[in-house]
Short mmCIF file of C-alpha atoms and ligand atoms in Angstrom, two decimals:
data_model
loop_
_atom_site.label_atom_id
_atom_site.label_comp_id
_atom_site.label_asym_id
_atom_site.label_seq_id
_atom_site.Cartn_x
_atom_site.Cartn_y
_atom_site.Cartn_z
CA MET Z 1378 97.53 96.35 79.76
CA THR Z 1379 98.83 98.09 82.87
CA GLY Z 1380 101.11 100.70 81.53
CA LYS Z 1381 104.59 101.72 83.19
CA ILE Z 1382 104.43 102.68 86.84
CA GLU Z 1383 106.88 105.18 87.88
CA TYR Z 1384 107.55 104.92 91.51
CA LEU Z 1385 107.61 108.27 93.62
CA LYS Z 1386 110.61 109.12 95.81
CA HIS Z 1387 110.10 110.81 99.34
CA ASN Z 1388 112.15 113.36 100.91
CA ASP Z 1389 113.61 110.97 103.34
CA GLY Z 1390 114.86 108.47 100.25
CA THR Z 1391 112.31 105.72 100.51
CA GLN Z 1392 109.99 105.19 97.22
CA ILE Z 1393 106.17 104.46 96.71
CA GLN Z 1394 104.02 103.02 94.13
CA PRO Z 1395 101.96 105.88 93.19
CA ILE Z 1396 98.57 104.02 93.81
CA GLY Z 1397 97.30 102.49 96.96
CA LEU Z 1398 94.59 100.23 97.96
CA GLY Z 1399 92.27 101.69 100.46
CA THR Z 1400 90.79 99.45 103.30
CA PHE Z 1401 88.56 101.48 105.35
CA ALA Z 1402 85.16 99.98 106.26
CA SER Z 1403 85.57 96.65 104.26
CA VAL Z 1404 83.66 93.85 105.85
CA GLU Z 1405 85.11 91.52 108.11
CA GLY Z 1406 87.02 89.03 106.12
CA ASP Z 1407 86.62 90.87 103.01
CA CYS Z 1408 89.79 92.91 103.67
CA GLU Z 1409 92.24 90.17 103.67
CA ARG Z 1410 90.92 88.80 100.43
CA ALA Z 1411 90.96 92.13 98.82
CA VAL Z 1412 94.62 92.62 99.88
CA LEU Z 1413 95.40 89.11 98.62
CA HIS Z 1414 93.85 89.86 95.24
CA ALA Z 1415 95.70 93.50 95.11
CA ILE Z 1416 99.00 91.92 95.47
CA ASP Z 1417 98.18 89.56 92.88
CA VAL Z 1418 97.01 92.46 90.38
CA GLY Z 1419 100.08 94.24 91.39
CA TYR Z 1420 99.31 96.59 94.05
CA ARG Z 1421 102.52 97.19 96.34
CA HIS Z 1422 101.01 100.09 98.76
CA ILE Z 1423 98.32 99.07 101.40
CA ASP Z 1424 96.68 102.16 103.32
CA THR Z 1425 95.14 100.62 106.88
CA ALA Z 1426 94.66 102.32 110.31
CA TYR Z 1427 94.44 100.97 113.75
CA PHE Z 1428 91.01 102.72 113.66
CA TYR Z 1429 89.77 100.54 110.85
CA GLY Z 1430 90.42 97.46 113.05
CA ASN Z 1431 91.58 95.55 110.00
CA GLU Z 1432 95.32 95.68 110.61
CA GLY Z 1433 95.27 91.82 111.40
CA GLU Z 1434 93.48 91.19 108.05
CA VAL Z 1435 96.27 93.21 106.03
CA GLY Z 1436 98.99 91.72 107.83
CA ALA Z 1437 97.96 88.11 107.38
CA ALA Z 1438 97.30 88.79 103.73
CA VAL Z 1439 100.87 90.28 103.19
CA ARG Z 1440 102.49 87.83 105.18
CA LYS Z 1441 100.70 85.09 103.02
CA LYS Z 1442 101.78 86.54 99.89
CA ILE Z 1443 105.48 86.61 101.21
CA ALA Z 1444 105.42 83.00 102.29
CA GLU Z 1445 104.51 82.00 98.84
CA GLY Z 1446 107.12 83.94 97.30
CA VAL Z 1447 104.85 86.23 95.54
CA ILE Z 1448 106.48 89.32 97.41
CA ARG Z 1449 109.42 89.99 99.55
CA ARG Z 1450 108.90 92.39 102.83
CA GLU Z 1451 110.62 94.98 100.95
CA ASP Z 1452 108.64 94.90 98.05
CA ILE Z 1453 105.39 96.33 99.32
CA PHE Z 1454 104.48 99.56 101.41
CA ILE Z 1455 102.23 99.31 104.24
CA THR Z 1456 100.70 102.60 105.95
CA THR Z 1457 99.22 102.82 108.92
CA LYS Z 1458 97.74 105.36 111.68
CA LEU Z 1459 98.28 106.26 115.30
CA TRP Z 1460 94.28 106.84 116.48
CA CYS Z 1461 93.54 109.95 118.35
CA HIS Z 1462 93.36 108.18 121.80
CA PHE Z 1463 97.09 107.50 121.57
CA HIS Z 1464 98.32 111.11 121.37
CA GLU Z 1465 99.83 111.48 124.87
CA PRO Z 1466 103.59 111.24 123.87
CA GLU Z 1467 103.94 108.38 126.38
CA ARG Z 1468 101.56 106.48 124.61
CA VAL Z 1469 102.95 106.38 121.24
CA GLU Z 1470 105.21 103.80 121.45
CA HIS Z 1471 102.75 101.50 123.09
CA ALA Z 1472 100.20 102.27 120.10
CA CYS Z 1473 102.98 101.44 117.24
CA ARG Z 1474 103.96 98.04 118.92
CA LYS Z 1475 100.11 97.29 119.25
CA THR Z 1476 100.08 97.82 115.73
CA LEU Z 1477 102.71 95.70 114.87
CA GLU Z 1478 101.51 92.89 116.84
CA ASN Z 1479 98.11 93.38 115.14
CA ILE Z 1480 99.85 92.95 111.81
CA GLY Z 1481 102.60 90.73 112.57
CA LEU Z 1482 105.39 92.39 111.14
CA GLU Z 1483 108.61 93.59 112.55
CA TYR Z 1484 108.19 97.18 111.19
CA VAL Z 1485 105.56 99.13 109.04
CA ASP Z 1486 106.74 101.60 106.21
CA LEU Z 1487 104.72 104.58 107.07
CA TYR Z 1488 102.91 105.76 110.38
CA LEU Z 1489 100.88 108.46 110.08
CA MET Z 1490 99.12 110.73 112.70
CA HIS Z 1491 95.64 109.84 111.40
CA TRP Z 1492 94.11 113.47 112.99
CA PRO Z 1493 95.47 116.55 114.68
CA PHE Z 1494 93.17 116.55 117.30
CA SER Z 1495 93.04 114.08 120.37
CA TYR Z 1496 90.70 112.01 122.12
CA LYS Z 1497 90.71 111.35 125.86
CA TYR Z 1498 92.48 107.55 126.46
CA ARG Z 1499 89.82 105.12 127.91
CA GLY Z 1500 91.75 102.10 127.09
CA ASP Z 1501 93.34 100.51 123.96
CA ASN Z 1502 89.86 99.47 122.27
CA GLU Z 1503 87.73 102.67 123.44
CA LEU Z 1504 88.31 104.33 120.02
CA ILE Z 1505 85.51 107.22 120.58
CA PRO Z 1506 85.34 107.97 124.54
CA LYS Z 1507 82.08 109.88 125.36
CA ASP Z 1508 80.84 111.43 128.36
CA ALA Z 1509 77.48 110.89 129.73
CA ASN Z 1510 75.96 113.54 127.58
CA GLY Z 1511 77.14 111.12 124.68
CA GLU Z 1512 79.83 114.02 123.42
CA VAL Z 1513 82.86 112.68 122.28
CA GLU Z 1514 85.79 113.46 124.96
CA LEU Z 1515 88.61 115.79 123.52
CA VAL Z 1516 91.92 116.48 125.00
CA ASP Z 1517 94.11 119.35 124.10
CA ILE Z 1518 97.25 117.65 123.39
CA ASP Z 1519 99.73 119.43 121.19
CA TYR Z 1520 100.33 117.62 117.84
CA LEU Z 1521 103.97 118.74 118.00
CA ASP Z 1522 104.38 116.77 121.37
CA THR Z 1523 102.77 113.58 119.82
CA TRP Z 1524 105.03 114.28 116.77
CA ARG Z 1525 108.21 114.14 118.54
CA ALA Z 1526 107.28 111.03 119.71
CA MET Z 1527 106.67 109.71 116.74
CA GLU Z 1528 110.16 110.71 115.17
CA LYS Z 1529 111.34 108.61 117.95
CA LEU Z 1530 109.80 105.34 116.46
CA ILE Z 1531 112.04 105.68 113.38
CA ASP Z 1532 115.20 105.16 115.51
CA MET Z 1533 113.51 102.17 117.44
CA GLY Z 1534 112.99 100.59 113.87
CA LEU Z 1535 109.46 100.51 114.28
CA THR Z 1536 108.60 102.35 111.18
CA ARG Z 1537 110.83 103.52 108.27
CA SER Z 1538 108.81 106.91 108.16
CA ILE Z 1539 106.45 109.01 109.56
CA GLY Z 1540 103.74 111.53 108.40
CA VAL Z 1541 100.58 113.33 108.82
CA SER Z 1542 96.68 113.02 107.59
CA ASN Z 1543 94.14 115.70 107.81
CA PHE Z 1544 96.49 118.46 108.74
CA ASN Z 1545 95.39 122.05 107.15
CA SER Z 1546 97.99 124.22 105.92
CA GLU Z 1547 98.44 126.47 108.97
CA GLN Z 1548 99.05 122.87 111.14
CA LEU Z 1549 101.50 121.67 108.35
CA SER Z 1550 103.47 124.84 108.24
CA ARG Z 1551 103.58 124.95 112.34
CA LEU Z 1552 104.84 121.40 112.10
CA LEU Z 1553 107.38 122.28 109.38
CA ALA Z 1554 108.64 124.83 111.32
CA ASN Z 1555 109.37 122.75 114.49
CA CYS Z 1556 110.13 119.24 113.84
CA LYS Z 1557 113.44 117.43 113.53
CA ILE Z 1558 112.02 115.08 110.94
CA LYS Z 1559 109.85 116.16 108.18
CA PRO Z 1560 106.54 114.30 107.46
CA ILE Z 1561 106.69 112.27 104.11
CA HIS Z 1562 102.84 112.35 103.61
CA ASN Z 1563 99.98 114.42 104.26
CA GLN Z 1564 96.93 112.22 103.59
CA ILE Z 1565 93.99 114.09 102.96
CA GLU Z 1566 90.72 113.70 101.44
CA VAL Z 1567 90.72 114.93 97.45
CA HIS Z 1568 88.45 114.05 94.55
CA PRO Z 1569 86.77 116.58 91.99
CA ALA Z 1570 84.43 118.30 94.41
CA LEU Z 1571 87.66 118.94 96.93
CA ASP Z 1572 90.45 119.63 94.63
CA GLN Z 1573 92.71 120.82 97.76
CA LYS Z 1574 94.72 122.60 95.03
CA ASN Z 1575 96.18 125.28 97.68
CA LEU Z 1576 97.46 122.12 100.35
CA ILE Z 1577 98.70 120.26 97.56
CA SER Z 1578 100.61 123.11 96.36
CA LEU Z 1579 102.24 123.77 100.09
CA CYS Z 1580 102.95 120.06 100.06
CA LYS Z 1581 104.67 119.98 96.99
CA LYS Z 1582 106.82 123.21 97.82
CA ASN Z 1583 107.88 121.05 100.90
CA ASP Z 1584 108.66 117.54 99.16
CA ILE Z 1585 105.74 116.11 101.10
CA VAL Z 1586 103.69 113.72 98.90
CA VAL Z 1587 99.94 113.90 99.17
CA THR Z 1588 97.80 110.75 99.44
CA ALA Z 1589 94.46 111.03 98.11
CA PHE Z 1590 91.68 109.56 100.09
CA CYS Z 1591 87.95 109.07 99.31
CA PRO Z 1592 89.11 109.17 95.54
CA LEU Z 1593 85.64 108.08 94.54
CA GLY Z 1594 84.29 110.50 96.73
CA ARG Z 1595 83.15 107.27 98.94
CA ALA Z 1596 80.79 106.04 95.66
CA ASN Z 1597 77.31 105.02 96.90
CA VAL Z 1598 75.34 102.94 94.16
CA GLU Z 1599 71.90 103.22 96.05
CA LYS Z 1600 72.52 107.12 96.98
CA GLN Z 1601 73.98 107.88 93.42
CA THR Z 1602 76.35 109.95 95.31
CA PRO Z 1603 78.64 111.92 94.64
CA ALA Z 1604 77.34 113.43 91.27
CA PHE Z 1605 80.85 113.14 90.04
CA MET Z 1606 80.84 109.33 90.19
CA PHE Z 1607 77.51 109.03 88.43
CA ASP Z 1608 77.55 111.64 85.84
CA GLY Z 1609 77.45 111.40 82.13
CA LYS Z 1610 79.63 114.11 81.63
CA VAL Z 1611 82.36 112.07 83.21
CA GLN Z 1612 81.75 109.04 81.35
CA THR Z 1613 82.18 110.98 78.08
CA ILE Z 1614 85.73 111.60 79.12
CA GLY Z 1615 85.86 107.76 79.64
CA ASN Z 1616 84.64 106.86 76.43
CA LYS Z 1617 87.45 108.75 74.56
CA TYR Z 1618 90.16 106.37 76.38
CA ASN Z 1619 87.78 103.30 76.79
CA LYS Z 1620 87.86 103.81 80.68
CA THR Z 1621 85.24 103.75 83.49
CA ILE Z 1622 84.36 106.99 85.40
CA ALA Z 1623 86.41 105.41 88.71
CA GLN Z 1624 89.26 105.12 86.33
CA VAL Z 1625 89.19 108.71 85.03
CA LEU Z 1626 88.66 109.90 88.41
CA ILE Z 1627 91.83 107.94 89.67
CA ARG Z 1628 93.89 109.10 86.68
CA TYR Z 1629 92.83 112.95 87.61
CA LEU Z 1630 94.35 112.34 91.20
CA ILE Z 1631 97.69 111.08 89.79
CA GLU Z 1632 97.58 113.45 87.39
CA LEU Z 1633 97.26 116.50 90.13
CA GLY Z 1634 100.51 114.94 91.59
CA THR Z 1635 98.67 112.83 94.34
CA ILE Z 1636 98.61 109.25 95.09
CA PRO Z 1637 95.16 107.93 95.00
CA LEU Z 1638 93.81 105.20 97.56
CA PRO Z 1639 90.89 103.96 95.81
CA LYS Z 1640 89.25 101.39 98.24
CA SER Z 1641 87.38 98.34 97.10
CA SER Z 1642 86.40 94.91 98.38
CA ASN Z 1643 85.29 93.59 94.75
CA PRO Z 1644 88.04 91.62 92.68
CA LYS Z 1645 87.06 93.40 89.38
CA ARG Z 1646 86.82 96.70 90.91
CA ILE Z 1647 90.31 96.36 92.60
CA GLU Z 1648 91.53 95.49 88.91
CA GLU Z 1649 89.99 98.20 87.52
CA ASN Z 1650 91.02 100.71 89.79
CA PHE Z 1651 94.82 99.54 88.95
CA ASN Z 1652 94.22 99.89 85.31
CA VAL Z 1653 95.05 103.66 84.84
CA PHE Z 1654 98.77 103.73 83.85
CA ASP Z 1655 98.28 103.56 80.11
CA PHE Z 1656 96.22 106.78 79.34
CA GLN Z 1657 96.50 110.54 79.94
CA LEU Z 1658 93.63 113.20 80.43
CA ASP Z 1659 93.91 116.32 78.27
CA ALA Z 1660 93.33 119.89 79.30
CA GLU Z 1661 89.47 119.66 78.59
CA ASP Z 1662 89.30 116.76 80.62
CA HIS Z 1663 90.94 118.51 83.54
CA ALA Z 1664 88.68 121.62 83.22
CA LEU Z 1665 85.68 119.56 83.19
CA LEU Z 1666 86.64 117.59 86.23
CA ASP Z 1667 88.15 120.77 87.99
CA SER Z 1668 84.23 122.08 87.59
CA TYR Z 1669 83.06 120.11 90.36
CA HIS Z 1670 84.94 121.78 92.93
CA ASN Z 1671 82.55 122.72 95.52
CA GLY Z 1672 84.51 122.16 98.55
CA GLU Z 1673 82.40 119.36 99.72
CA ARG Z 1674 83.68 116.89 102.04
CA VAL Z 1675 83.08 113.30 103.01
CA ALA Z 1676 85.23 113.09 106.09
CA HIS Z 1677 84.29 116.18 108.01
CA ALA Z 1678 84.74 114.57 111.77
CA ARG Z 1679 82.22 116.82 112.97
CA GLN Z 1680 82.58 115.13 116.54
CA ALA Z 1681 85.92 117.19 116.98
CA MET Z 1682 84.66 120.52 116.12
CA LYS Z 1683 85.05 121.95 119.72
CA SER Z 1684 88.76 121.14 119.54
CA LYS Z 1685 91.39 123.81 118.77
CA TYR Z 1686 93.14 121.35 116.49
CA TYR Z 1687 89.92 120.73 114.46
CA PRO Z 1688 91.30 121.29 110.93
CA PHE Z 1689 88.50 122.51 108.92
CA HIS Z 1690 87.08 125.58 110.50
CA LYS Z 1691 88.13 127.69 107.67
CA THR Z 1692 86.92 125.69 104.75
CA THR Z 1693 83.56 125.02 103.77
CA LEU Z 1694 81.66 122.15 105.80
CA ASN Z 1695 78.90 121.07 103.32
CA VAL Z 1696 78.57 117.26 103.63
CA TYR Z 1697 76.99 114.69 101.19
CA SER Z 1698 77.74 111.45 103.23
CA ALA Z 1699 78.67 111.26 106.87
CA CYS Z 1700 82.15 109.40 107.85
CA PHE Z 1701 81.56 108.73 111.36
N1 NAP G 214 93.34 109.50 106.88
C1 NAP G 214 92.05 109.43 106.66
O1 NAP G 214 91.19 110.07 107.54
C2 NAP G 214 90.85 108.67 105.62
C3 NAP G 214 89.81 109.06 105.82
C4 NAP G 214 88.94 107.90 104.66
C5 NAP G 214 89.55 107.43 103.85
N2 NAP G 214 91.09 106.90 104.34
C6 NAP G 214 91.44 105.84 103.27
O2 NAP G 214 91.48 106.15 101.87
C7 NAP G 214 90.57 105.12 101.34
C8 NAP G 214 89.72 105.17 100.27
O3 NAP G 214 88.44 106.43 100.77
P1 NAP G 214 87.10 105.48 100.94
O4 NAP G 214 87.24 103.85 100.90
O5 NAP G 214 86.34 106.46 102.23
O6 NAP G 214 86.16 105.81 99.80
P2 NAP G 214 86.44 105.44 98.05
O7 NAP G 214 87.84 104.72 97.75
O8 NAP G 214 86.31 107.13 97.48
O9 NAP G 214 85.03 104.87 97.45
C9 NAP G 214 84.90 103.43 98.09
C10 NAP G 214 83.71 102.94 97.85
O10 NAP G 214 83.44 102.96 96.23
C11 NAP G 214 83.24 101.73 95.74
N3 NAP G 214 84.03 101.69 94.67
C12 NAP G 214 85.36 101.22 94.57
N4 NAP G 214 85.91 101.12 93.27
C13 NAP G 214 85.18 101.28 92.38
C14 NAP G 214 84.76 101.24 91.01
N5 NAP G 214 85.51 100.97 89.99
N6 NAP G 214 83.32 101.73 90.74
C15 NAP G 214 82.26 101.97 91.30
N7 NAP G 214 82.52 101.77 92.85
C16 NAP G 214 83.65 101.77 93.25
C17 NAP G 214 83.78 100.92 97.03
O11 NAP G 214 83.02 99.89 96.76
P3 NAP G 214 83.28 98.21 96.88
O12 NAP G 214 84.10 97.90 97.80
O13 NAP G 214 82.08 97.30 96.80
O14 NAP G 214 84.10 98.21 95.39
C18 NAP G 214 83.46 101.75 98.11
O15 NAP G 214 82.06 101.61 98.29
C19 NAP G 214 90.07 104.45 102.83
O16 NAP G 214 89.64 102.91 102.52
C20 NAP G 214 91.13 104.37 103.55
O17 NAP G 214 92.38 103.39 103.43
C21 NAP G 214 91.50 107.90 104.96
#
């Protein structure tokens, strides 16, 4: 039993399913199988990125399901992201066309700026350029200049909408004060340990949808991290509704007003994570989940800390697992 799924409307009139399949770090081959299965289960929103190296697998799965008549192109929302070495304004169109070539479709639904900081360009495939000392080569390109180049992609028909990811409140406010086209999303890390209440409220005020990455705190069974994923207390909430811990966490993020992007390559877990629209948490459940907030991040991008556009200087940098 899935329950009724209400689509959300963006500030540019487009619509989106309020849950998406994450695809970061899926093993080669697994990503295509995961997307094929997810579409059969009912997912109509897939999150990928140039950086993940799996745009081709996402595109292949979507094209297969269109060819089989399971979906039409307009039924599915594909988000992908501009990587940090493509931030020079004159490289943005090239980057988007390269992504479309990988995906094998004429347009994507949403193109996000993956991070506000930039890397030196040393070729399309050199994603994390390093100097002789092994330090990541950062360059000071203003994200406003990159954004202006992204705005042009809509008129070119390469993407329907544009947005940002990992922008903090100051960066988002500065962008809003200086853009022609407003971002429709800010994709940020959200889970009980990092509830992002202030940033979510700023986004809501400005009619920007928040997509929540690492909704399960990038669950790691061996390390039993993060605590909220392996804690009997959260399972007691699940027991009230006959749901798993993952389902409780995903539901919590939906009720915070975000769109969670749980990643799974496992068919049973892909189904489990989607089955969250037939129950509602109560105030006591929210209070317990809120109590895990301690500001800990999974994706801290410490290699870019020296950039003036690094987004997390003002927040706690406790880290329980390294992102990259
Ligand atoms: N914009 C950004 O900078 C950014 C950064 C990070 C992530 N993202 C996006 O957000 C998505 C989600 O984040 P994430 O992949 O880092 O972490 P996540 O979704 O919080 O966690 C993924 C991990 O949880 C496991 N898992 C999934 N469902 C489960 C369940 N029901 N029970 C137990 N374990 C489960 C997965 O294993 P199995 O695959 O084996 O199920 C995987 O190891 C990414 O895939 C990506 O699309 C964006």
